[in-house]
Coordinates of C-alpha atoms in Angstrom, one line a residue:
Chain A
X164 CA -33.5 -2.5 6.1
X165 CA -33.5 -2.1 2.7
X166 CA -30.4 0.2 2.9
X167 CA -28.4 -1.8 4.9
X168 CA -29.2 -5.1 2.3
X169 CA -28.5 -2.4 -0.4
X170 CA -24.9 -1.9 1.0
X171 CA -24.1 -5.2 1.7
X172 CA -25.3 -6.6 -1.6
X173 CA -23.4 -4.3 -3.1
X174 CA -20.4 -4.3 -1.5
X175 CA -20.2 -8.1 -1.5
X176 CA -20.7 -8.4 -5.7
X177 CA -18.1 -5.5 -5.6
X178 CA -15.8 -7.4 -3.2
X179 CA -15.9 -10.4 -5.2
X180 CA -15.0 -9.1 -8.9
X181 CA -12.0 -7.6 -6.7
X182 CA -10.9 -11.0 -6.8
X183 CA -11.1 -11.3 -10.5
X184 CA -9.2 -8.2 -10.8
X185 CA -6.3 -9.1 -8.5
X186 CA -5.9 -13.1 -9.0
X187 CA -6.4 -13.1 -13.0
X188 CA -4.7 -10.9 -15.8
X189 CA -8.5 -10.5 -17.0
X190 CA -8.6 -6.6 -18.1
X191 CA -11.5 -4.7 -17.1
X192 CA -13.9 -4.8 -19.9
X193 CA -13.5 -8.3 -20.0
X194 CA -15.0 -8.5 -16.1
X195 CA -17.7 -6.4 -16.9
X196 CA -18.8 -8.6 -19.9
X197 CA -18.9 -11.2 -17.8
X198 CA -21.1 -9.5 -15.5
X199 CA -23.9 -8.4 -17.8
X200 CA -23.6 -12.0 -19.8
X201 CA -24.2 -13.7 -15.8
X202 CA -27.0 -10.7 -14.9
X203 CA -29.0 -11.7 -18.2
X204 CA -28.7 -15.3 -17.2
X205 CA -29.9 -15.0 -13.8
X206 CA -32.5 -12.9 -14.9
X207 CA -33.3 -15.6 -17.4
X208 CA -33.6 -18.0 -14.8
X209 CA -35.7 -15.6 -12.7
X210 CA -33.0 -15.0 -9.6
X211 CA -32.3 -11.7 -10.4
X212 CA -35.3 -10.1 -9.4
X213 CA -35.5 -11.7 -6.4
X214 CA -32.2 -10.3 -5.3
X215 CA -33.7 -6.5 -6.3
X216 CA -36.6 -7.4 -3.9
X217 CA -33.7 -8.0 -1.5
X218 CA -31.3 -5.7 -2.0
X219 CA -33.1 -2.6 -4.0
X220 CA -30.2 -0.6 -5.4
X221 CA -27.6 -3.0 -4.0
X222 CA -28.3 -5.4 -7.0
X223 CA -30.1 -2.6 -9.1
X224 CA -26.8 -0.1 -9.4
X225 CA -23.9 -2.7 -10.2
X226 CA -23.6 -3.6 -14.0
X227 CA -25.1 -7.2 -13.9
X228 CA -28.4 -5.7 -12.9
X229 CA -27.9 -4.2 -16.8
X230 CA -27.8 -7.3 -18.3
X231 CA -31.0 -8.5 -16.4
X232 CA -32.8 -4.9 -17.6
X233 CA -32.1 -6.7 -21.4
X234 CA -33.2 -9.7 -20.5
X235 CA -36.6 -8.5 -19.1
X236 CA -37.0 -6.0 -22.1
X237 CA -36.5 -9.1 -24.6
X238 CA -39.0 -11.3 -22.6
X239 CA -41.9 -8.0 -22.0
X240 CA -41.4 -7.4 -25.9
X241 CA -41.6 -11.1 -27.1
X242 CA -44.9 -11.5 -24.9
X243 CA -46.3 -7.8 -26.6
X244 CA -45.0 -8.2 -30.7
X245 CA -43.6 -12.1 -30.8
X246 CA -40.3 -12.7 -32.9
X247 CA -39.5 -9.2 -33.4
X248 CA -39.7 -8.3 -29.9
X249 CA -36.2 -10.6 -29.8
X250 CA -34.3 -7.9 -31.2
X251 CA -36.4 -4.4 -30.1
X252 CA -36.8 -5.6 -26.1
X253 CA -32.9 -4.9 -25.4
X254 CA -32.0 -1.3 -26.6
X255 CA -35.4 -0.3 -25.1
X256 CA -34.9 -1.7 -22.0
X257 CA -31.5 -0.3 -21.6
X258 CA -32.4 3.1 -23.3
X259 CA -31.8 5.2 -20.1
X260 CA -28.1 3.3 -19.0
X261 CA -26.9 3.9 -22.4
X262 CA -28.5 7.3 -23.7
X263 CA -28.0 9.3 -20.4
X264 CA -24.0 7.8 -20.4
X265 CA -23.7 8.4 -24.2
X266 CA -25.6 12.0 -23.9
X267 CA -23.2 13.3 -20.7
X268 CA -20.4 11.9 -21.7
X269 CA -20.4 13.7 -24.9
X270 CA -21.4 17.0 -23.1
X271 CA -18.4 16.4 -20.7
X272 CA -16.1 16.0 -24.0
X273 CA -17.0 19.3 -25.0
X274 CA -16.6 21.2 -21.4
X275 CA -13.5 19.1 -19.9
X276 CA -10.4 18.6 -21.0
X277 CA -7.8 15.0 -20.3
X278 CA -6.0 15.7 -17.0
X279 CA -2.4 14.5 -16.1
X280 CA -2.2 11.8 -13.4
X281 CA 0.3 12.5 -10.5
Chain X
X1303 CA 36.5 -3.0 -34.7
X1304 CA 33.4 -5.3 -34.8
X1305 CA 34.2 -7.6 -31.6
X1306 CA 32.3 -11.3 -30.6
X1307 CA 28.9 -11.9 -31.9
X1308 CA 27.4 -8.3 -31.4
X1309 CA 29.9 -5.9 -30.2
X1310 CA 32.0 -2.9 -31.9
X1311 CA 34.8 -1.8 -30.3
X1312 CA 35.6 1.8 -31.2
X1313 CA 39.2 2.6 -32.6
X1314 CA 38.1 6.1 -33.6
X1315 CA 37.2 9.1 -30.7
X1316 CA 33.7 9.4 -30.7
X1317 CA 33.0 12.1 -28.0
X1318 CA 29.9 13.2 -25.9
X1319 CA 30.3 16.8 -26.6
X1320 CA 26.7 18.0 -24.9
X1321 CA 23.7 16.6 -23.6
X1322 CA 20.5 18.3 -22.1
X1323 CA 17.5 16.4 -20.4
X1324 CA 13.8 17.7 -20.1
X1325 CA 11.0 16.5 -18.0
X1326 CA 7.9 16.8 -16.4
X1327 CA 6.7 18.0 -13.2
X1328 CA 6.0 14.4 -11.5
X1329 CA 10.3 13.9 -12.3
X1330 CA 11.0 17.0 -10.9
X1331 CA 9.6 16.1 -7.8
X1332 CA 11.6 12.9 -7.8
X1333 CA 15.0 12.0 -6.2
X1334 CA 16.9 13.4 -9.5
X1335 CA 14.7 16.5 -9.4
X1336 CA 17.6 19.0 -9.5
X1337 CA 19.9 17.3 -12.0
X1338 CA 17.8 17.7 -14.6
X1339 CA 18.1 20.6 -17.0
X1340 CA 14.5 21.7 -17.3
X1341 CA 11.7 20.8 -15.3
X1342 CA 8.4 21.5 -17.4
X1343 CA 5.5 21.9 -14.7
X1344 CA 2.8 22.4 -17.7
X1345 CA 1.7 18.9 -18.4
X1346 CA 0.9 20.0 -22.6
X1347 CA 4.5 21.9 -22.5
X1348 CA 2.8 24.6 -24.1
X1349 CA 1.0 22.3 -26.9
X1350 CA -2.6 21.5 -27.1
X1351 CA -2.5 17.3 -26.9
X1352 CA -0.3 15.0 -25.5
X1353 CA 1.2 14.2 -28.9
X1354 CA 1.9 17.8 -29.3
X1355 CA 3.3 17.9 -26.0
X1356 CA 6.1 15.0 -26.7
X1357 CA 7.0 17.6 -29.3
X1358 CA 7.0 20.6 -27.7
X1359 CA 9.7 18.6 -25.5
X1360 CA 11.7 17.1 -28.3
X1361 CA 12.2 20.9 -29.6
X1362 CA 13.4 21.9 -26.4
X1363 CA 15.8 19.1 -26.1
X1364 CA 17.2 19.3 -29.3
X1365 CA 17.8 22.9 -28.4
X1366 CA 19.4 22.7 -25.4
X1367 CA 21.2 19.8 -26.4
X1368 CA 23.0 21.6 -29.1
X1369 CA 23.6 25.2 -27.3
X1370 CA 25.3 22.9 -24.4
X1371 CA 27.5 21.5 -27.3
X1372 CA 28.8 24.6 -28.4
X1373 CA 27.7 24.2 -31.6
X1374 CA 24.9 25.3 -34.1
X1375 CA 22.0 23.7 -35.6
X1376 CA 23.6 23.5 -39.1
X1377 CA 26.5 21.5 -37.4
X1378 CA 24.4 18.7 -36.6
X1379 CA 24.6 16.1 -39.5
X1380 CA 22.0 13.5 -38.3
X1381 CA 19.4 13.5 -35.8
X1382 CA 18.9 9.8 -34.6
X1383 CA 15.4 9.7 -32.6
X1384 CA 12.4 8.0 -32.3
X1385 CA 9.4 7.8 -29.0
X1386 CA 6.8 5.5 -28.5
X1387 CA 3.8 6.9 -30.2
X1388 CA 2.7 5.5 -33.5
X1389 CA 4.9 6.0 -36.6
X1390 CA 7.2 8.2 -34.3
X1391 CA 5.1 11.2 -34.5
X1392 CA 6.3 13.1 -31.5
X1393 CA 10.0 13.2 -33.4
X1394 CA 8.4 14.0 -36.5
X1395 CA 6.4 17.4 -35.7
X1396 CA 9.3 17.7 -32.6
X1397 CA 12.2 18.0 -35.2
X1398 CA 10.9 19.2 -38.2
X1399 CA 11.6 22.8 -38.1
X1400 CA 15.3 22.6 -37.3
X1401 CA 16.2 21.6 -41.2
X1402 CA 18.5 18.4 -39.7
X1403 CA 18.5 15.0 -41.9
X1404 CA 16.8 12.6 -39.5
X1405 CA 16.8 8.8 -38.9
X1406 CA 14.0 8.0 -37.1
X1407 CA 14.4 5.2 -34.9
X1408 CA 12.1 2.8 -33.1
X1409 CA 13.5 0.6 -30.5
X1410 CA 10.4 1.0 -27.6
X1411 CA 12.2 2.1 -24.4
X1412 CA 15.7 0.9 -25.4
X1413 CA 15.9 3.9 -28.2
X1414 CA 18.5 6.2 -26.3
X1415 CA 20.8 2.9 -26.8
X1416 CA 20.0 2.5 -30.4
X1417 CA 20.4 6.0 -31.0
X1418 CA 23.7 6.5 -29.3
X1419 CA 24.9 2.8 -31.6
X1420 CA 24.1 4.2 -34.4
X1421 CA 25.2 7.6 -33.9
X1422 CA 28.6 6.4 -33.3
X1423 CA 28.8 4.0 -35.9
X1424 CA 27.7 7.0 -38.3
X1425 CA 30.8 8.9 -37.0
X1426 CA 33.3 6.0 -36.7
X1427 CA 32.5 5.6 -39.9
X1428 CA 33.7 8.7 -41.4
X1429 CA 30.0 9.6 -42.0
X1430 CA 29.5 12.8 -39.9
X1431 CA 31.2 15.1 -37.8
X1432 CA 28.4 15.8 -35.4
X1433 CA 25.2 14.0 -34.7
X1434 CA 22.3 14.3 -32.3
X1435 CA 20.8 11.1 -30.4
X1436 CA 17.8 12.0 -28.8
X1437 CA 14.4 10.0 -27.5
X1438 CA 11.5 11.1 -25.1
X1439 CA 8.0 9.3 -23.9
X1440 CA 5.0 11.0 -22.1
X1441 CA 3.0 9.5 -19.6
X1442 CA -0.6 11.1 -21.2
X1443 CA 0.4 9.8 -24.8
X1444 CA 1.9 6.3 -23.6
X1445 CA -1.2 5.8 -21.5
X1446 CA -3.6 6.7 -24.0
X1447 CA -1.8 4.6 -26.8
X1448 CA -0.9 1.7 -24.5
X1449 CA -3.6 1.8 -21.5
X1450 CA -6.6 3.4 -21.3
X1451 CA -8.0 7.0 -21.2
X1452 CA -6.4 9.2 -18.2
X1453 CA -9.9 9.9 -16.8
X1454 CA -10.6 6.4 -16.6
X1455 CA -10.8 5.0 -13.3
X1456 CA -8.1 1.5 -13.1
X1457 CA -5.9 -0.1 -10.6
X1458 CA -2.1 -0.3 -11.5
X1459 CA -0.8 -3.5 -10.3
X1460 CA 2.3 -3.7 -8.2
X1461 CA 4.1 -5.1 -10.9
X1462 CA 3.1 -1.8 -13.2
X1463 CA 6.0 1.0 -14.0
X1464 CA 4.9 4.4 -14.4
X1465 CA 6.0 6.2 -18.0
X1466 CA 8.3 8.9 -17.2
X1467 CA 7.4 12.2 -18.9
X1468 CA 10.8 13.4 -20.3
X1469 CA 13.6 12.5 -22.7
X1470 CA 17.0 13.5 -23.3
X1471 CA 19.2 14.1 -26.2
X1472 CA 23.1 13.9 -26.4
X1473 CA 25.8 15.4 -29.3
X1474 CA 27.9 13.1 -30.2
X1475 CA 31.3 14.4 -32.2
X1476 CA 34.5 13.4 -33.5
X1477 CA 36.6 16.0 -31.5
X1478 CA 36.8 17.2 -28.2
X1479 CA 34.7 16.3 -24.9
X1480 CA 34.8 15.1 -21.3
X1481 CA 33.5 11.3 -22.1
X1482 CA 33.6 8.9 -24.7
X1483 CA 31.7 6.2 -26.2
X1484 CA 34.1 3.5 -27.0
X1485 CA 32.1 0.7 -27.7
X1486 CA 28.6 -1.4 -28.4
X1487 CA 26.6 -3.9 -27.6
X1488 CA 23.5 -4.6 -30.2
X1489 CA 20.8 -6.4 -28.8
X1490 CA 19.0 -9.0 -30.2
X1491 CA 15.2 -9.8 -29.4
X1492 CA 15.1 -12.1 -26.6
X1493 CA 11.3 -13.6 -25.7
X1494 CA 10.7 -16.2 -23.0
X1495 CA 6.9 -15.9 -24.0
X1496 CA 5.9 -14.0 -21.1
X1497 CA 2.5 -12.0 -22.0
X1498 CA 1.8 -9.8 -18.8
X1499 CA 2.0 -5.9 -19.8
X1500 CA 1.5 -5.0 -16.7
X1501 CA 4.9 -6.9 -15.7
X1502 CA 7.3 -5.4 -18.6
X1503 CA 10.2 -5.6 -16.2
X1504 CA 9.7 -9.5 -16.4
X1505 CA 9.4 -9.1 -20.3
X1506 CA 12.8 -6.9 -20.5
X1507 CA 14.8 -8.5 -17.9
X1508 CA 16.0 -11.9 -20.2
X1509 CA 17.3 -9.2 -22.5
X1510 CA 19.1 -7.4 -20.7
X1511 CA 20.8 -10.3 -19.2
X1512 CA 21.6 -11.2 -22.7
X1513 CA 23.0 -8.0 -23.8
X1514 CA 25.2 -8.1 -20.7
X1515 CA 26.6 -11.6 -20.7
X1516 CA 27.2 -11.0 -25.0
X1517 CA 29.1 -7.4 -23.9
X1518 CA 31.1 -9.3 -21.6
X1519 CA 32.3 -12.1 -23.8
X1520 CA 32.8 -10.0 -26.8
X1521 CA 35.0 -7.8 -24.6
X1522 CA 36.4 -10.5 -22.8
X1523 CA 36.1 -8.7 -19.6
X1524 CA 34.4 -9.0 -16.0
X1525 CA 31.5 -7.0 -14.6
X1526 CA 33.7 -4.7 -12.3
X1527 CA 35.4 -3.8 -14.8
X1528 CA 32.7 -1.1 -14.9
X1529 CA 32.2 1.1 -12.5
X1530 CA 28.1 0.3 -13.3
X1531 CA 25.8 -1.2 -15.5
X1532 CA 23.3 0.6 -15.8
X1533 CA 19.5 -0.5 -17.2
X1534 CA 17.1 1.6 -18.6
X1535 CA 13.2 0.5 -16.9
X1536 CA 13.1 -2.9 -15.3
X1537 CA 12.0 -1.8 -11.9
X1538 CA 12.1 -3.3 -8.8
X1539 CA 10.8 -6.8 -10.3
X1540 CA 12.8 -6.6 -13.5
X1541 CA 15.7 -6.0 -11.9
X1542 CA 15.4 -9.0 -9.3
X1543 CA 15.1 -11.3 -12.4
X1544 CA 18.3 -9.8 -14.1
X1545 CA 20.7 -10.4 -11.0
X1546 CA 18.9 -13.9 -11.0
X1547 CA 19.5 -14.7 -14.4
X1548 CA 23.6 -13.3 -14.4
X1549 CA 23.4 -15.5 -11.0
X1550 CA 22.7 -18.2 -12.7
X1551 CA 25.3 -17.8 -15.5
X1552 CA 27.7 -17.2 -12.8
X1553 CA 28.4 -13.6 -12.9
X1554 CA 26.9 -11.3 -9.7
X1555 CA 26.8 -7.8 -10.4
X1556 CA 24.5 -6.7 -7.6
X1557 CA 26.9 -4.3 -6.0
X1558 CA 27.5 -2.6 -9.9
X1559 CA 24.0 -2.6 -11.0
X1560 CA 21.6 0.4 -11.3
X1561 CA 18.6 0.8 -13.1
X1562 CA 17.2 4.6 -14.3
X1563 CA 13.6 3.2 -13.5
X1564 CA 14.3 2.4 -10.1
X1565 CA 16.1 5.7 -9.4
X1566 CA 14.3 9.0 -11.2
X1567 CA 11.5 8.2 -8.8
X1568 CA 11.1 7.5 -5.1
X1569 CA 8.4 4.5 -4.8
X1570 CA 7.3 4.8 -1.5
X1571 CA 6.0 9.0 -1.6
X1572 CA 5.4 8.7 -5.3
X1573 CA 3.4 5.7 -5.5
X1574 CA 5.1 4.5 -9.1
X1575 CA 4.8 0.8 -8.0
X1576 CA 7.8 -1.1 -9.3
X1577 CA 9.7 2.0 -10.8
X1578 CA 9.6 4.0 -13.9
X1579 CA 9.3 3.1 -17.7
X1580 CA 9.4 4.7 -21.3
X1581 CA 12.0 6.0 -23.8
X1582 CA 12.0 9.1 -21.5
X1583 CA 13.1 7.3 -18.5
X1584 CA 16.7 6.0 -19.4
X1585 CA 17.4 8.9 -21.8
X1586 CA 16.4 11.7 -19.2
X1587 CA 18.7 9.6 -16.7
X1588 CA 21.8 9.3 -18.9
X1589 CA 21.7 13.2 -19.6
X1590 CA 21.3 14.2 -15.6
X1591 CA 22.7 12.0 -13.2
X1592 CA 25.1 9.3 -15.3
X1593 CA 26.7 12.2 -17.6
X1594 CA 26.8 14.3 -14.5
X1595 CA 28.5 11.3 -12.4
X1596 CA 30.9 10.9 -15.8
X1597 CA 31.6 14.2 -16.4
X1598 CA 32.9 14.6 -12.6
X1599 CA 35.0 11.8 -13.1
X1600 CA 32.9 10.1 -10.0
X1601 CA 32.4 6.9 -12.2
X1602 CA 35.3 6.3 -15.0
X1603 CA 33.3 3.6 -17.1
X1604 CA 29.7 2.6 -17.2
X1605 CA 27.9 0.0 -19.4
X1606 CA 24.6 1.5 -20.0
X1607 CA 21.8 -0.7 -21.0
X1608 CA 18.7 0.6 -22.1
X1609 CA 16.0 -2.1 -22.2
X1610 CA 12.7 -2.0 -24.6
X1611 CA 9.3 -4.0 -24.9
X1612 CA 8.2 -5.0 -28.1
X1613 CA 4.7 -5.1 -28.1
X1614 CA 2.1 -3.1 -29.8
X1615 CA -1.8 -2.8 -28.8
X1616 CA -2.5 -5.2 -31.7
X1617 CA 0.3 -7.5 -31.0
X1618 CA -0.9 -8.0 -27.3
X1619 CA -4.8 -7.9 -28.3
X1620 CA -3.8 -11.1 -30.9
X1621 CA -2.5 -12.6 -27.5
X1622 CA 1.5 -12.5 -29.1
X1623 CA 4.3 -12.7 -25.9
X1624 CA 6.3 -9.5 -25.4
X1625 CA 10.0 -9.9 -26.3
X1626 CA 12.4 -7.8 -25.1
X1627 CA 15.7 -5.9 -26.6
X1628 CA 18.7 -3.9 -25.1
X1629 CA 21.4 -2.2 -26.6
X1630 CA 24.2 -2.1 -24.5
X1631 CA 26.6 1.2 -24.7
X1632 CA 30.0 1.2 -23.0
X1633 CA 30.6 5.2 -21.7
X1634 CA 34.3 6.0 -20.8
X1635 CA 35.3 9.4 -18.6
X1636 CA 38.0 11.4 -20.6
X1637 CA 38.7 12.6 -17.2
X1638 CA 42.1 11.6 -15.9
Chain B
X583 CA 21.4 -23.9 -16.2
X584 CA 18.6 -22.2 -17.9
X585 CA 16.0 -23.2 -15.2
X586 CA 14.6 -20.0 -14.6
X587 CA 14.0 -19.8 -18.5
X588 CA 12.1 -23.2 -18.7
X589 CA 9.9 -22.3 -15.6
X590 CA 9.5 -18.7 -16.8
X591 CA 6.0 -17.4 -15.8
X592 CA 6.0 -19.6 -12.4
X593 CA 9.1 -17.9 -11.5
X594 CA 7.9 -14.5 -12.6
X595 CA 4.9 -14.9 -10.5
X596 CA 7.2 -15.9 -7.4
X597 CA 9.5 -12.8 -7.6
X598 CA 6.4 -10.2 -8.2
X599 CA 4.8 -8.8 -4.6
X600 CA 1.4 -8.6 -5.1
X601 CA -1.3 -6.4 -3.2
X602 CA -3.2 -7.3 -0.1
X603 CA -6.3 -9.1 -1.7
X604 CA -7.8 -8.8 1.7
X605 CA -7.3 -4.9 1.9
X606 CA -8.3 -4.5 -1.9
X607 CA -11.5 -6.4 -1.3
X608 CA -12.4 -4.6 1.8
X609 CA -12.1 -1.1 -0.1
X610 CA -14.2 -2.8 -3.0
X611 CA -16.9 -3.4 -0.7
X612 CA -17.1 0.0 1.0
X613 CA -17.3 2.2 -1.8
X614 CA -19.3 -0.4 -3.9
X615 CA -21.7 -0.4 -1.4
X616 CA -21.6 2.6 -0.1
X617 CA -22.5 3.8 -4.2
X618 CA -25.2 1.4 -4.3
X619 CA -26.6 2.8 -0.8
X620 CA -26.7 6.2 -2.4
X621 CA -28.2 4.8 -5.2
X622 CA -31.1 3.4 -2.8
X623 CA -31.5 6.7 -0.8
X624 CA -32.2 8.2 -4.1
X625 CA -34.9 6.1 -5.4
X626 CA -36.4 6.4 -1.8
X627 CA -36.5 10.2 -2.2
X628 CA -37.7 9.9 -5.6
X629 CA -40.1 7.6 -4.2
X630 CA -41.5 10.0 -1.3
X631 CA -41.8 13.1 -3.7
X632 CA -44.5 11.2 -5.6
X633 CA -42.7 8.9 -8.1
X634 CA -43.9 5.4 -9.2
X635 CA -41.1 2.9 -8.6
X636 CA -40.2 2.5 -12.6
X637 CA -39.9 6.0 -12.9
X638 CA -37.7 6.4 -9.6
X639 CA -35.4 3.9 -10.6
X640 CA -35.0 5.5 -14.2
X641 CA -34.0 9.0 -12.5
X642 CA -31.6 7.3 -9.9
X643 CA -29.8 5.8 -12.9
X644 CA -29.7 9.1 -14.8
X645 CA -28.7 10.9 -11.7
X646 CA -26.0 8.3 -10.7
X647 CA -24.6 8.5 -14.2
X648 CA -24.4 12.2 -14.7
X649 CA -22.4 12.4 -11.2
X650 CA -20.3 10.0 -12.1
X651 CA -19.7 12.0 -15.6
X652 CA -19.4 14.9 -13.4
X653 CA -16.5 13.3 -11.6
X654 CA -14.9 11.5 -14.4
X655 CA -14.4 15.3 -15.7
X656 CA -13.0 16.8 -12.4
X657 CA -10.4 13.8 -12.1
X658 CA -11.8 12.8 -9.3
X659 CA -13.5 9.4 -10.3
X660 CA -10.1 7.6 -11.3
X661 CA -8.5 8.8 -7.8
X662 CA -11.5 7.3 -6.3
X663 CA -10.8 4.3 -8.7
X664 CA -7.7 4.0 -7.2
X665 CA -8.7 3.4 -3.6
X666 CA -11.7 1.3 -4.7
X667 CA -10.9 -1.1 -7.8
X668 CA -14.1 -3.2 -8.4
X669 CA -16.0 -0.7 -5.7
X670 CA -16.3 2.1 -8.5
X671 CA -15.7 -0.2 -11.9
X672 CA -18.7 -2.3 -11.1
X673 CA -22.0 0.0 -10.4
X674 CA -23.2 1.6 -13.2
X675 CA -21.0 4.6 -12.3
X676 CA -18.5 2.9 -13.8
X677 CA -20.1 2.2 -17.0
X678 CA -20.3 5.8 -17.2
X679 CA -16.8 6.7 -16.5
X680 CA -15.9 4.4 -19.2
X681 CA -17.9 6.0 -21.8
X682 CA -16.9 9.4 -20.5
X683 CA -13.7 8.8 -20.1
X684 CA -12.8 8.0 -23.7
X685 CA -15.1 10.8 -24.8
X686 CA -12.9 13.6 -23.0
X687 CA -9.7 12.1 -23.9
X688 CA -10.3 11.4 -27.8
X689 CA -11.7 15.0 -28.1
X690 CA -8.5 16.2 -29.8
X691 CA -8.9 13.3 -32.6
X692 CA -12.0 15.3 -33.7
X693 CA -15.8 14.7 -33.3
X694 CA -16.6 11.7 -35.6
X695 CA -12.9 9.6 -35.6
X696 CA -12.1 11.0 -31.7
X697 CA -15.3 11.7 -29.6
X698 CA -17.8 9.5 -31.9
X699 CA -15.4 6.3 -32.7
X700 CA -13.8 6.0 -29.3
X701 CA -17.1 6.8 -26.8
X702 CA -17.9 3.1 -27.0
X703 CA -13.8 1.8 -27.0
X704 CA -14.4 0.8 -23.3
X705 CA -18.1 0.5 -22.8
X706 CA -18.5 -1.6 -26.3
X707 CA -18.2 -4.9 -25.5
X708 CA -20.6 -4.2 -22.7
X709 CA -23.6 -3.1 -24.7
X710 CA -22.7 -6.1 -27.8
X711 CA -22.5 -8.9 -25.4
X712 CA -25.4 -7.5 -23.1
X713 CA -27.6 -7.5 -26.2
X714 CA -26.4 -10.5 -27.7
X715 CA -26.5 -12.4 -24.4
X716 CA -30.3 -11.2 -24.0
X717 CA -31.3 -12.1 -27.6
X718 CA -29.7 -15.5 -27.1
X719 CA -31.8 -16.2 -24.3
X720 CA -34.7 -14.0 -26.0
X721 CA -34.2 -16.5 -29.0
X722 CA -35.0 -20.1 -26.5
X723 CA -38.0 -18.0 -24.9
X724 CA -39.8 -17.2 -27.9
X725 CA -38.6 -20.9 -29.4
X726 CA -40.3 -22.1 -25.9
X727 CA -43.5 -19.9 -26.4
X728 CA -44.0 -21.2 -29.6
X729 CA -43.9 -24.9 -29.1

């Protein structure tokens, strides 16, 4: 059932975001920021992990999950290290997404050339 | 002789002596494909970046237009040219090897109108015998400068237009040619406060309406004294707005109006949404369809009105509106 | 007279055709859902070969990012995005696309000012405001835990 839930919830988050793209003049960058901030707030309230339990990758693959991940990293580090955890937790927890995108993105810039659209 | 608020009617002879158009692959596959002087299928035009590609394009244009006029490089007194890239780098690097004095122009997509206007004025003033007027745009360079990297995944709205890869160049001279520039109306900046850069037709249509109206008033003529009134790159939405704006002022030009941005692509099969845009849009259509019809005597007199949206990524980020500008040029056939 | 000018924004809206929202939402739903489903399949696969839940999630992210970067470099991701809209923007693959596409585009401007400075030109705000919002929430949490 986790597969169906992943498909439905992941699809639903995307479909709702499409409303923002089509009905507002918000640029994609702004919409991504909104999703990430929402994700961290939902994480802090404790809803986001419930959603991941229900939908698996349907909740963890959308970018809002990145906000939740950052929040959880901050919370864990505060629990372990106290005040400095507010500064260390986010990057520790977000490292996989950021580093993999940076490293693969950089390597891609060495291999690929920009392409014309038609 | 200057007329009305913003026009000049030339008593001197200003002839179109030669012209050239060069476009990219997609433009070559469009409805006007076989009218262009050269279709280049390599999007880099033999260069190694989008910017270099556009310079290569301008180099081809200068060479081809001078050849078409039967002149030599050294016969050209001035080049009036511009493009859309920051600080006009496509033009600077494109024309540097010709050793011809250059006036670099920025009028956004209205640049061809500005170049023809200033070229005509300098000839009329007796400051030159031959000048070359040119502009270009490149889809890759324009996307990179004004929107996103080309490999970024985003959806274009229906109101968005497709930047033309291409350009046009015209050689003007004081003696002998198949057509004459007999007047100009210089655009003023018209700002209706509109901000959506994915709907540039709506940003520019008020400027086009303003310039066309003042052209008719200054010359004291009716719209139907032109065979065609041809705007630059309003696209489908901009055209509708232009017609409505002129209707409001009591002019109906729907049977005379043509927009280069609508003509150059087939919106259904080429997925260009509201039409085409870019300096190269009006310039390449002028130097193919329009001048051909004038040379063949099919059109005796047209009003060519390239339109530009005056914004930069900075002004747009800072929340400014996008004003428009449009420069009109009266072109008359010499065919009797 | 000048009615159009007075209500220009509304007038433009009335003459601008819109694309079908329902259709776009359906495309976004299908592709976005499919990417998430694929992610879930990857997680399960990694778990069945014996990795723990957290590591399986990490492998899944790395693999999705890798695939998205490859599809970006091959010019396939933007084609998919034209159809899918938010369906390719919202998943982590969209983030990977937003990092790799400027890196590829600006390589001509050199390693430092081209790739280096521009690589975050689209994704930078996501990281900044993600870090900032989690920092603010963390600060509140820390104050709560101290009191």
